Coordinates of C-alpha atoms in Angstrom, one line a residue:
Chain A
X1 CA -24.1 26.0 -10.6
X2 CA -27.6 24.7 -10.2
X3 CA -27.4 23.4 -6.7
X4 CA -30.4 21.2 -5.7
X5 CA -29.0 20.9 -2.2
X6 CA -29.5 24.6 -1.7
X7 CA -33.2 23.8 -1.5
X8 CA -33.1 20.5 0.3
X9 CA -32.4 21.0 4.0
X10 CA -32.3 24.3 5.8
X11 CA -29.3 23.2 7.9
X12 CA -27.4 22.2 4.8
X13 CA -28.4 25.5 3.2
X14 CA -27.0 27.3 6.2
X15 CA -23.8 25.3 5.8
X16 CA -23.7 26.2 2.2
X17 CA -24.2 29.9 2.9
X18 CA -21.2 29.8 5.2
X19 CA -19.0 27.7 2.9
X20 CA -16.7 29.3 0.3
X21 CA -17.9 28.8 -3.3
X22 CA -15.4 26.1 -4.0
X23 CA -16.4 24.1 -1.0
X24 CA -20.1 24.8 -1.8
X25 CA -19.6 23.3 -5.3
X26 CA -18.1 20.2 -3.8
X27 CA -20.8 19.9 -1.2
X28 CA -23.5 20.0 -3.8
X29 CA -24.8 16.7 -5.1
X30 CA -26.4 15.7 -8.4
X31 CA -30.0 16.8 -9.0
X32 CA -32.7 14.3 -8.3
X33 CA -33.7 12.0 -11.1
X34 CA -37.1 11.0 -12.3
X35 CA -36.3 7.3 -11.9
X36 CA -36.3 5.6 -8.5
X37 CA -32.9 4.0 -8.8
X38 CA -31.1 7.1 -9.6
X39 CA -33.3 9.2 -7.4
X40 CA -32.2 6.9 -4.5
X41 CA -28.6 7.3 -5.6
X42 CA -28.8 11.0 -6.2
X43 CA -30.8 11.9 -3.2
X44 CA -28.0 10.7 -0.9
X45 CA -25.7 13.1 -2.7
X46 CA -28.4 15.8 -2.5
X47 CA -28.5 15.1 1.2
X48 CA -25.0 16.6 1.2
X49 CA -22.7 13.6 1.4
X50 CA -19.5 14.8 -0.5
X51 CA -19.0 12.5 -3.5
X52 CA -15.5 11.4 -4.7
X53 CA -14.4 9.7 -7.9
X54 CA -12.9 6.2 -7.3
X55 CA -12.1 4.5 -10.7
X56 CA -11.8 1.0 -9.0
X57 CA -14.7 1.0 -6.6
X58 CA -14.8 -2.1 -4.4
X59 CA -18.0 -4.1 -4.6
X60 CA -18.7 -5.2 -1.0
X61 CA -19.4 -3.6 2.4
X62 CA -16.3 -3.6 4.6
X63 CA -13.9 -3.4 1.7
X64 CA -11.3 -0.6 1.8
X65 CA -10.2 1.7 -1.1
X66 CA -7.4 4.2 -1.0
X67 CA -8.1 7.7 -2.3
X68 CA -5.2 9.7 -3.6
X69 CA -4.3 12.7 -5.8
X70 CA -6.8 15.4 -6.5
X71 CA -9.7 13.6 -4.8
X72 CA -7.6 13.1 -1.7
X73 CA -6.7 16.8 -1.8
X74 CA -10.3 17.9 -2.1
X75 CA -11.4 15.5 0.6
X76 CA -8.9 16.5 3.2
X77 CA -7.8 20.0 2.3
X78 CA -10.8 21.7 0.7
X79 CA -13.5 19.9 2.7
X80 CA -11.3 19.2 5.6
X81 CA -12.8 15.8 6.1
X82 CA -11.1 13.4 8.5
X83 CA -11.4 10.1 10.3
X84 CA -15.0 8.7 10.5
X85 CA -16.4 11.3 8.2
X86 CA -18.9 9.8 5.8
X87 CA -18.4 10.1 2.0
X88 CA -19.8 8.8 -1.2
X89 CA -17.7 7.1 -3.9
X90 CA -18.6 6.8 -7.6
X91 CA -16.6 5.1 -10.3
X92 CA -18.0 6.9 -13.3
X93 CA -19.5 3.6 -14.6
X94 CA -22.7 3.7 -12.5
X95 CA -21.1 2.3 -9.4
X96 CA -22.0 4.2 -6.2
X97 CA -21.4 3.4 -2.6
X98 CA -21.4 5.1 0.8
X99 CA -18.3 4.8 3.0
X100 CA -16.4 6.4 5.8
X101 CA -12.8 7.6 6.1
X102 CA -10.9 5.0 8.1
X103 CA -7.4 6.3 7.9
X104 CA -5.6 9.4 6.6
X105 CA -1.9 9.8 6.0
X106 CA 0.3 12.0 3.9
X107 CA -0.2 10.1 0.7
X108 CA -3.9 9.4 0.8
X109 CA -6.9 8.3 2.7
X110 CA -8.5 4.8 3.2
X111 CA -12.3 4.7 2.8
X112 CA -14.2 1.7 4.0
X113 CA -17.5 0.9 2.4
X114 CA -20.6 1.0 4.6
X115 CA -22.6 -0.9 2.1
X116 CA -22.3 -3.0 -1.0
X117 CA -21.7 -0.8 -4.0
X118 CA -24.9 -0.2 -6.0
X119 CA -25.0 0.0 -9.8
X120 CA -27.1 2.8 -11.2
X121 CA -28.3 2.0 -14.7
X122 CA -28.1 4.8 -17.3
X123 CA -31.5 6.7 -17.3
X124 CA -33.7 7.4 -20.3
X125 CA -32.5 7.7 -23.9
X126 CA -28.7 7.6 -24.4
X127 CA -27.8 10.4 -26.8
X128 CA -24.8 9.9 -29.1
X129 CA -23.3 13.0 -30.7
X130 CA -21.6 12.9 -34.1
X131 CA -20.2 16.3 -34.8
X132 CA -17.6 17.5 -37.4
X133 CA -15.6 19.7 -35.0
X134 CA -12.1 18.8 -36.2
X135 CA -11.6 22.2 -37.8
X136 CA -12.9 24.3 -34.8
X137 CA -10.5 26.9 -33.4
X138 CA -10.2 29.0 -30.3
X139 CA -11.2 26.4 -27.8
X140 CA -14.5 25.8 -29.5
X141 CA -14.0 22.1 -29.7
X142 CA -13.0 22.1 -26.0
X143 CA -16.2 23.6 -24.8
X144 CA -18.3 21.5 -27.2
X145 CA -16.9 18.5 -25.4
X146 CA -17.2 20.0 -22.0
X147 CA -20.8 21.0 -22.5
X148 CA -21.8 17.7 -24.1
X149 CA -20.4 16.1 -21.0
X150 CA -22.2 18.4 -18.6
X151 CA -25.5 18.1 -20.6
X152 CA -25.3 14.3 -20.3
X153 CA -24.4 13.1 -23.7
X154 CA -23.6 9.4 -23.7
X155 CA -20.8 9.7 -26.3
X156 CA -19.2 12.2 -28.6
X157 CA -17.6 11.1 -31.9
X158 CA -15.6 13.4 -34.1
X159 CA -17.1 13.1 -37.6
X160 CA -14.9 13.3 -40.6
X161 CA -16.5 14.8 -43.7
X162 CA -15.4 16.2 -47.1
X163 CA -15.1 19.7 -45.5
X164 CA -13.7 18.5 -42.2
X165 CA -11.5 15.5 -43.1
X166 CA -9.2 15.3 -40.1
X167 CA -8.7 16.0 -36.4
X168 CA -5.3 16.3 -34.7
X169 CA -4.3 13.4 -32.5
X170 CA -3.0 15.6 -29.7
X171 CA -6.4 17.4 -29.8
X172 CA -8.1 14.1 -29.0
X173 CA -5.8 13.5 -26.0
X174 CA -6.6 17.0 -24.7
X175 CA -10.3 16.5 -25.1
X176 CA -10.1 13.2 -23.2
X177 CA -8.7 15.1 -20.2
X178 CA -11.5 17.7 -20.5
X179 CA -14.1 14.9 -20.4
X180 CA -12.7 13.5 -17.2
X181 CA -12.6 16.9 -15.6
X182 CA -16.1 17.7 -16.6
X183 CA -17.5 14.3 -15.5
X184 CA -16.0 14.9 -12.0
X185 CA -17.2 18.5 -12.0
X186 CA -20.9 17.7 -12.8
X187 CA -20.8 14.4 -10.9
X188 CA -22.2 12.3 -13.7
X189 CA -22.6 8.7 -12.5
X190 CA -21.6 7.5 -16.0
X191 CA -18.6 8.9 -17.8
X192 CA -19.0 10.3 -21.3
X193 CA -17.2 8.3 -23.9
X194 CA -15.1 10.3 -26.4
X195 CA -15.0 8.0 -29.4
X196 CA -12.3 7.8 -32.1
X197 CA -13.1 9.8 -35.3
X198 CA -15.3 8.2 -37.9
X199 CA -15.8 8.7 -41.6
X200 CA -19.3 9.7 -42.5
X201 CA -19.5 6.5 -44.6
X202 CA -19.1 4.5 -41.4
X203 CA -21.8 6.5 -39.7
X204 CA -24.4 5.6 -42.3
X205 CA -25.0 2.0 -41.1
X206 CA -25.3 3.3 -37.5
X207 CA -28.0 5.8 -38.6
X208 CA -29.9 3.2 -40.6
X209 CA -30.2 1.1 -37.4
X210 CA -31.5 4.0 -35.3
X211 CA -35.1 5.3 -35.1
X212 CA -34.0 8.5 -33.4
X213 CA -31.4 10.1 -35.7
X214 CA -31.5 13.9 -36.0
X215 CA -29.5 15.9 -38.6
X216 CA -29.0 19.6 -37.8
X217 CA -30.1 21.4 -41.0
X218 CA -30.9 25.0 -41.6
X219 CA -33.7 24.4 -44.0
X220 CA -35.5 21.7 -42.0
X221 CA -38.6 22.1 -39.8
X222 CA -38.0 23.1 -36.1
X223 CA -36.8 20.2 -34.0
X224 CA -39.7 20.3 -31.5
X225 CA -42.2 19.9 -34.3
X226 CA -40.4 16.8 -35.6
X227 CA -40.0 14.9 -32.3
X228 CA -42.1 11.8 -32.0
X229 CA -44.9 11.8 -29.4
X230 CA -43.3 8.8 -27.8
X231 CA -40.4 6.4 -28.3
X232 CA -39.2 3.2 -26.8
X233 CA -35.7 3.7 -28.2
X234 CA -32.8 3.4 -25.8
X235 CA -30.4 5.3 -28.0
X236 CA -30.5 8.4 -30.2
X237 CA -28.1 10.1 -32.6
X238 CA -27.3 13.8 -33.1
X239 CA -25.5 14.6 -36.3
X240 CA -24.0 18.1 -36.9
X241 CA -22.0 19.1 -39.9
X242 CA -18.7 21.1 -40.2
X243 CA -18.0 24.7 -40.9
X244 CA -19.3 25.1 -44.4
X245 CA -21.7 22.3 -43.7
X246 CA -22.1 18.9 -45.2
X247 CA -22.0 18.5 -49.0
X248 CA -25.3 17.9 -50.7
X249 CA -24.2 14.4 -51.4
X250 CA -23.5 13.8 -47.7
X251 CA -26.9 15.2 -46.6
X252 CA -28.7 13.0 -49.2
X253 CA -26.8 10.0 -48.0
X254 CA -27.7 10.7 -44.3
X255 CA -31.3 11.3 -45.2
X256 CA -31.5 8.1 -47.3
X257 CA -30.6 6.0 -44.3
X258 CA -33.2 7.7 -42.1
X259 CA -31.6 10.7 -40.5
X260 CA -34.4 13.3 -39.8
X261 CA -33.3 16.9 -40.7
X262 CA -34.2 19.3 -38.0
X263 CA -33.9 23.1 -37.9
X264 CA -32.5 25.0 -34.9
X265 CA -34.1 28.4 -35.2
X266 CA -33.6 31.6 -37.1
X267 CA -29.9 32.3 -36.5
X268 CA -26.9 30.9 -38.3
X269 CA -25.3 28.7 -35.7
X270 CA -21.6 27.7 -35.3
X271 CA -20.9 24.0 -35.2
X272 CA -20.5 23.9 -31.5
X273 CA -23.6 26.1 -30.8
X274 CA -25.7 23.9 -33.0
X275 CA -24.5 20.8 -31.2
X276 CA -25.2 22.1 -27.7
X277 CA -28.6 23.6 -28.8
X278 CA -29.7 20.3 -30.3
X279 CA -28.4 18.2 -27.4
X280 CA -30.0 20.5 -24.8
X281 CA -33.4 20.3 -26.4
X282 CA -33.2 16.5 -26.9
X283 CA -32.0 15.9 -23.3
X284 CA -34.9 18.0 -22.0
X285 CA -37.4 16.2 -24.3
X286 CA -36.3 12.7 -23.1
X287 CA -36.2 13.9 -19.5
X288 CA -39.8 15.2 -19.8
X289 CA -40.9 11.9 -21.5
X290 CA -39.6 10.0 -18.4
X291 CA -42.0 11.9 -16.1
Chain B
X1 CA -21.7 26.6 -39.4
X2 CA -25.1 25.6 -40.5
X3 CA -25.2 26.8 -44.0
X4 CA -28.6 26.8 -45.7
X5 CA -27.0 28.1 -48.8
X6 CA -25.2 24.8 -49.2
X7 CA -28.5 23.2 -50.1
X8 CA -30.0 26.0 -52.1
X9 CA -28.4 26.1 -55.5
X10 CA -26.0 23.6 -57.0
X11 CA -24.0 26.4 -58.7
X12 CA -23.6 28.2 -55.4
X13 CA -22.7 24.9 -53.7
X14 CA -20.0 24.4 -56.3
X15 CA -18.8 27.9 -55.5
X16 CA -18.8 27.1 -51.8
X17 CA -16.8 23.9 -52.4
X18 CA -14.1 25.9 -54.2
X19 CA -14.1 28.7 -51.7
X20 CA -11.8 28.7 -48.6
X21 CA -13.7 28.2 -45.3
X22 CA -13.6 31.8 -44.3
X23 CA -15.0 33.0 -47.7
X24 CA -17.5 30.1 -47.4
X25 CA -18.7 31.4 -44.0
X26 CA -19.1 34.9 -45.4
X27 CA -20.9 33.7 -48.4
X28 CA -23.5 31.8 -46.3
X29 CA -26.7 33.6 -45.5
X30 CA -29.1 33.3 -42.6
X31 CA -31.4 30.3 -42.5
X32 CA -34.9 30.7 -43.8
X33 CA -37.5 31.9 -41.3
X34 CA -41.0 30.5 -40.7
X35 CA -42.5 33.9 -41.2
X36 CA -43.1 35.4 -44.6
X37 CA -41.4 38.8 -44.0
X38 CA -38.3 37.3 -42.6
X39 CA -38.4 34.5 -45.1
X40 CA -38.4 37.0 -47.9
X41 CA -35.5 38.8 -46.2
X42 CA -33.5 35.8 -45.4
X43 CA -34.1 34.0 -48.7
X44 CA -32.2 36.7 -50.5
X45 CA -29.3 36.0 -48.3
X46 CA -29.8 32.3 -48.8
X47 CA -29.6 32.9 -52.5
X48 CA -26.0 33.8 -51.7
X49 CA -25.9 37.6 -51.7
X50 CA -23.1 38.5 -49.3
X51 CA -24.5 40.6 -46.4
X52 CA -22.7 43.4 -44.7
X53 CA -23.4 45.4 -41.6
X54 CA -24.2 49.1 -42.1
X55 CA -25.2 50.8 -38.8
X56 CA -26.7 53.9 -40.6
X57 CA -28.6 52.2 -43.4
X58 CA -30.2 54.8 -45.9
X59 CA -33.9 54.4 -46.3
X60 CA -34.5 55.0 -50.0
X61 CA -33.6 53.4 -53.3
X62 CA -30.7 55.3 -55.1
X63 CA -29.2 56.6 -51.8
X64 CA -25.5 55.8 -51.3
X65 CA -23.7 54.6 -48.2
X66 CA -20.0 54.2 -47.6
X67 CA -18.7 50.9 -46.2
X68 CA -15.4 51.1 -44.3
X69 CA -13.3 49.1 -41.8
X70 CA -13.8 45.4 -41.3
X71 CA -16.8 45.2 -43.5
X72 CA -15.0 46.9 -46.4
X73 CA -12.0 44.6 -45.9
X74 CA -14.3 41.5 -46.0
X75 CA -16.1 42.9 -49.0
X76 CA -13.1 43.7 -51.2
X77 CA -10.3 41.5 -49.8
X78 CA -11.9 38.3 -48.6
X79 CA -14.8 38.1 -51.1
X80 CA -13.0 40.2 -53.7
X81 CA -16.2 42.0 -54.7
X82 CA -15.9 45.0 -56.9
X83 CA -17.8 47.6 -59.0
X84 CA -21.4 46.6 -59.8
X85 CA -21.3 43.5 -57.6
X86 CA -24.6 43.1 -55.7
X87 CA -24.6 43.0 -51.9
X88 CA -27.1 43.1 -49.1
X89 CA -26.9 45.6 -46.2
X90 CA -28.4 45.2 -42.7
X91 CA -28.3 47.7 -39.8
X92 CA -28.8 45.3 -36.9
X93 CA -32.2 46.9 -36.1
X94 CA -34.2 45.0 -38.6
X95 CA -33.3 47.2 -41.6
X96 CA -32.3 45.3 -44.7
X97 CA -31.7 46.4 -48.3
X98 CA -30.1 45.2 -51.5
X99 CA -27.6 47.4 -53.3
X100 CA -24.6 47.3 -55.6
X101 CA -21.0 48.5 -55.3
X102 CA -20.8 51.8 -57.1
X103 CA -17.3 52.9 -56.3
X104 CA -14.2 51.4 -54.5
X105 CA -11.2 53.4 -53.4
X106 CA -8.4 52.8 -50.8
X107 CA -10.6 53.9 -47.8
X108 CA -13.8 52.2 -48.5
X109 CA -16.6 51.4 -51.0
X110 CA -19.8 53.3 -51.9
X111 CA -22.9 51.1 -52.1
X112 CA -26.0 52.4 -53.8
X113 CA -29.4 51.0 -52.7
X114 CA -31.3 49.1 -55.4
X115 CA -34.5 49.3 -53.4
X116 CA -36.0 51.1 -50.4
X117 CA -34.7 49.6 -47.2
X118 CA -37.2 47.1 -45.7
X119 CA -37.8 46.8 -42.0
X120 CA -38.0 43.2 -40.8
X121 CA -40.0 42.9 -37.5
X122 CA -38.6 40.6 -34.8
X123 CA -40.1 37.1 -35.2
X124 CA -41.9 35.1 -32.5
X125 CA -41.4 35.4 -28.8
X126 CA -38.5 37.7 -27.6
X127 CA -36.5 36.0 -24.9
X128 CA -34.8 38.1 -22.2
X129 CA -32.1 36.4 -20.3
X130 CA -31.4 37.3 -16.6
X131 CA -28.3 35.3 -15.5
X132 CA -26.0 35.8 -12.5
X133 CA -22.8 35.4 -14.4
X134 CA -20.7 38.1 -12.7
X135 CA -18.6 35.6 -10.9
X136 CA -17.8 33.3 -13.8
X137 CA -14.2 32.8 -14.7
X138 CA -12.1 31.5 -17.6
X139 CA -14.1 33.1 -20.4
X140 CA -17.3 31.4 -19.3
X141 CA -19.2 34.7 -19.2
X142 CA -17.8 35.5 -22.7
X143 CA -19.2 32.5 -24.3
X144 CA -22.5 32.8 -22.4
X145 CA -22.9 36.1 -24.1
X146 CA -21.7 34.9 -27.5
X147 CA -24.0 31.9 -27.4
X148 CA -27.0 33.9 -26.2
X149 CA -26.4 36.2 -29.2
X150 CA -26.1 33.3 -31.7
X151 CA -29.1 31.5 -30.3
X152 CA -31.2 34.6 -30.8
X153 CA -31.8 36.0 -27.3
X154 CA -33.4 39.5 -27.4
X155 CA -31.4 40.7 -24.4
X156 CA -29.1 39.6 -21.6
X157 CA -29.0 41.2 -18.2
X158 CA -26.3 40.4 -15.6
X159 CA -28.3 39.5 -12.4
X160 CA -26.9 40.6 -9.1
X161 CA -27.8 38.3 -6.2
X162 CA -26.6 37.6 -2.6
X163 CA -24.0 35.1 -3.9
X164 CA -23.1 37.1 -7.0
X165 CA -23.4 40.7 -6.0
X166 CA -21.2 42.4 -8.5
X167 CA -19.8 42.4 -12.1
X168 CA -16.7 44.2 -13.2
X169 CA -17.3 47.3 -15.4
X170 CA -14.5 46.5 -17.8
X171 CA -16.1 43.0 -18.2
X172 CA -19.3 44.7 -19.4
X173 CA -17.4 46.7 -22.0
X174 CA -15.6 43.6 -23.2
X175 CA -18.9 41.7 -23.4
X176 CA -20.5 44.5 -25.5
X177 CA -17.7 44.0 -28.1
X178 CA -18.4 40.3 -28.1
X179 CA -22.1 40.9 -28.8
X180 CA -21.4 43.0 -31.8
X181 CA -18.9 40.5 -33.2
X182 CA -21.4 37.6 -32.7
X183 CA -24.3 39.6 -34.2
X184 CA -22.2 40.1 -37.4
X185 CA -21.0 36.6 -37.4
X186 CA -24.5 35.0 -37.2
X187 CA -26.1 37.7 -39.3
X188 CA -28.9 38.4 -36.9
X189 CA -31.1 41.1 -38.4
X190 CA -31.7 42.5 -34.8
X191 CA -28.8 43.1 -32.5
X192 CA -28.9 41.6 -29.0
X193 CA -29.1 44.1 -26.2
X194 CA -26.7 43.7 -23.3
X195 CA -28.4 45.4 -20.4
X196 CA -26.8 47.0 -17.3
X197 CA -26.7 44.7 -14.2
X198 CA -29.9 44.6 -12.1
X199 CA -30.5 43.6 -8.5
X200 CA -32.9 40.7 -8.1
X201 CA -35.2 43.1 -6.2
X202 CA -35.6 45.1 -9.4
X203 CA -36.3 41.9 -11.4
X204 CA -39.3 40.9 -9.4
X205 CA -41.7 43.5 -10.8
X206 CA -40.6 42.5 -14.3
X207 CA -41.4 38.9 -13.5
X208 CA -44.8 39.7 -12.1
X209 CA -45.7 41.3 -15.4
X210 CA -44.7 38.3 -17.5
X211 CA -46.7 35.2 -18.2
X212 CA -43.6 33.4 -19.5
X213 CA -41.0 33.6 -16.8
X214 CA -38.9 30.5 -16.2
X215 CA -36.5 29.9 -13.3
X216 CA -33.8 27.3 -13.8
X217 CA -34.1 25.0 -10.7
X218 CA -32.6 21.6 -10.1
X219 CA -35.6 20.2 -8.2
X220 CA -38.3 21.4 -10.6
X221 CA -40.1 19.4 -13.3
X222 CA -38.5 19.2 -16.7
X223 CA -38.9 22.4 -18.8
X224 CA -40.7 20.7 -21.7
X225 CA -43.4 19.3 -19.3
X226 CA -44.0 22.8 -17.9
X227 CA -44.3 24.7 -21.2
X228 CA -47.8 25.9 -22.0
X229 CA -49.6 24.4 -25.1
X230 CA -49.9 27.9 -26.6
X231 CA -49.1 31.5 -25.7
X232 CA -49.8 34.9 -27.1
X233 CA -47.0 36.5 -25.2
X234 CA -44.5 38.6 -27.1
X235 CA -41.8 38.3 -24.5
X236 CA -40.5 35.7 -22.1
X237 CA -37.9 35.7 -19.3
X238 CA -35.2 33.2 -18.5
X239 CA -33.7 33.4 -14.9
X240 CA -30.6 31.6 -14.0
X241 CA -28.9 31.7 -10.6
X242 CA -25.2 32.1 -9.7
X243 CA -22.6 29.6 -8.7
X244 CA -23.9 28.3 -5.4
X245 CA -27.4 29.1 -6.7
X246 CA -30.0 31.5 -5.4
X247 CA -30.7 31.6 -1.7
X248 CA -34.0 30.0 -0.6
X249 CA -35.3 33.5 0.1
X250 CA -34.5 34.6 -3.5
X251 CA -36.1 31.5 -5.0
X252 CA -39.2 32.0 -2.9
X253 CA -39.4 35.7 -3.9
X254 CA -39.1 34.8 -7.6
X255 CA -41.8 32.1 -7.3
X256 CA -44.1 34.4 -5.4
X257 CA -44.2 36.8 -8.4
X258 CA -44.9 34.0 -10.8
X259 CA -41.6 32.6 -12.0
X260 CA -42.0 28.9 -13.0
X261 CA -39.2 26.7 -11.7
X262 CA -38.0 24.3 -14.5
X263 CA -35.5 21.5 -14.3
X264 CA -32.8 21.0 -16.9
X265 CA -32.0 17.3 -16.7
X266 CA -30.0 14.9 -14.6
X267 CA -26.6 16.6 -14.5
X268 CA -25.4 19.5 -12.3
X269 CA -25.0 22.3 -14.8
X270 CA -22.7 25.3 -14.6
X271 CA -24.4 28.7 -14.8
X272 CA -23.5 29.3 -18.4
X273 CA -24.5 25.8 -19.4
X274 CA -27.9 26.1 -17.7
X275 CA -28.5 29.4 -19.5
X276 CA -27.6 28.1 -23.0
X277 CA -29.6 24.9 -22.4
X278 CA -32.7 26.7 -21.2
X279 CA -32.5 29.3 -24.0
X280 CA -31.9 26.6 -26.7
X281 CA -35.0 24.7 -25.7
X282 CA -37.2 27.8 -25.4
X283 CA -36.0 29.2 -28.8
X284 CA -36.8 25.9 -30.4
X285 CA -40.1 25.7 -28.6
X286 CA -41.3 29.1 -29.8
X287 CA -39.9 28.5 -33.3
X288 CA -41.9 25.3 -33.5
X289 CA -45.0 27.2 -32.2
X290 CA -44.7 29.6 -35.1
X291 CA -45.1 26.8 -37.7

């Protein structure tokens, strides 16, 4: 785990060193953001306030919300927090507020907000992944989703193509659970949205409306040589084909509506590897642009 | 799978469409390289010549080598190749040669070289990964290794730190098998080397000798804003800390010998995610530099 807090305050570092790994992970906040809003939001977490997920976060100072289930267990058993301990609550939709534990009983704990809940806007370019992973086996789709969530993708959409024309319903349910787990683990302030599968024909109009649409393609020039010097776009698309790749017709159709083919280096990449590689580079590119 | 061959020749594409996914994967060659040598080597594979791994590749035209085991099974059962069919052989050390199947019996097939074996030099910057993944669970170390291999890392070394001071021996054996499988799968011409674990103290002199040493660090500026405009270095180092991160002392020591701290975006990344993200971006950067 990359733990910003380990560098932030020596006393907190000392606490970290004494803490068991699991506690340490829970103590660690999200890395500082380039932008002031998020920096403000994240720095509180970096200061070491343990952060918990509260889907229905109240809006005003003084309001009380009940924490139950896993989050309650982490709060009281793992971190051994109790009455009057300060915590941070986030709702996964950008909502963030500091509070304190007012009451603890067997079933849960009541947290009272010490401030009005703030709303942190999404930072930088929002990347939307369209990948044909319906045919992936051996947990490869699982970690494609987990890593897209960790890396900060805004959404992931299973893409249905001629060579990957279906994805099992139960798989989508399973992936949805993985997303929620990963969001909590990496403490994203905004949940990643796992969209319903789309036919490539329905992707085309989306691509034509985007100025930042990249198509993973083995014959194309390297991604970093294709990236624009600057962009005012708020959203970008990543498009990755299935095992056996897109058909020539599908590639031509995507190019014709403006998707830019980009190469991902010398090796032959699996679908999930190409997706993570492309997303990593684009996230780092837009993050650098924000500086 | 990103399959360059799917774009190369319509007849081959037609063949691909008819082939079952597994055969299709085997038919697909490595993407074209920016460099002429490798481009020549890879383009033959892209033309669709099935490529097989032959650890002890003969050097001269006319010599014969026996293919057995998995490769034999793939050659004769999956691809249904037979007498006089042309194939390509690679030894994982840069050796590459075209040949034809001279004889097939129950135990294996004899392939005669149609040309002297060529030696393809490694292309671009060689990236060496030092990651503290000894404590990773749930197959996370497995896929860290598999993805480093697919993405083209030159070597991976388990890093031993204060918070990750050991790695199981049997795990190293298992990872070695994963490397070989991944090398064959992604048809790298050069195998990835999985090094024995090193203490961070032994890494320091290596870092001090390198002009391209990057340390994954949550508080650092984004990687792409730190990368030099150009570099004549042949090797580069990636350094990623353990769960709970490096201690402050370890970070200071690495910085003092010249490791450049780089940030990997807004989210808190797991060890394996940070490694893949950093490697992806650096591979794409050096690949673009080669253009």
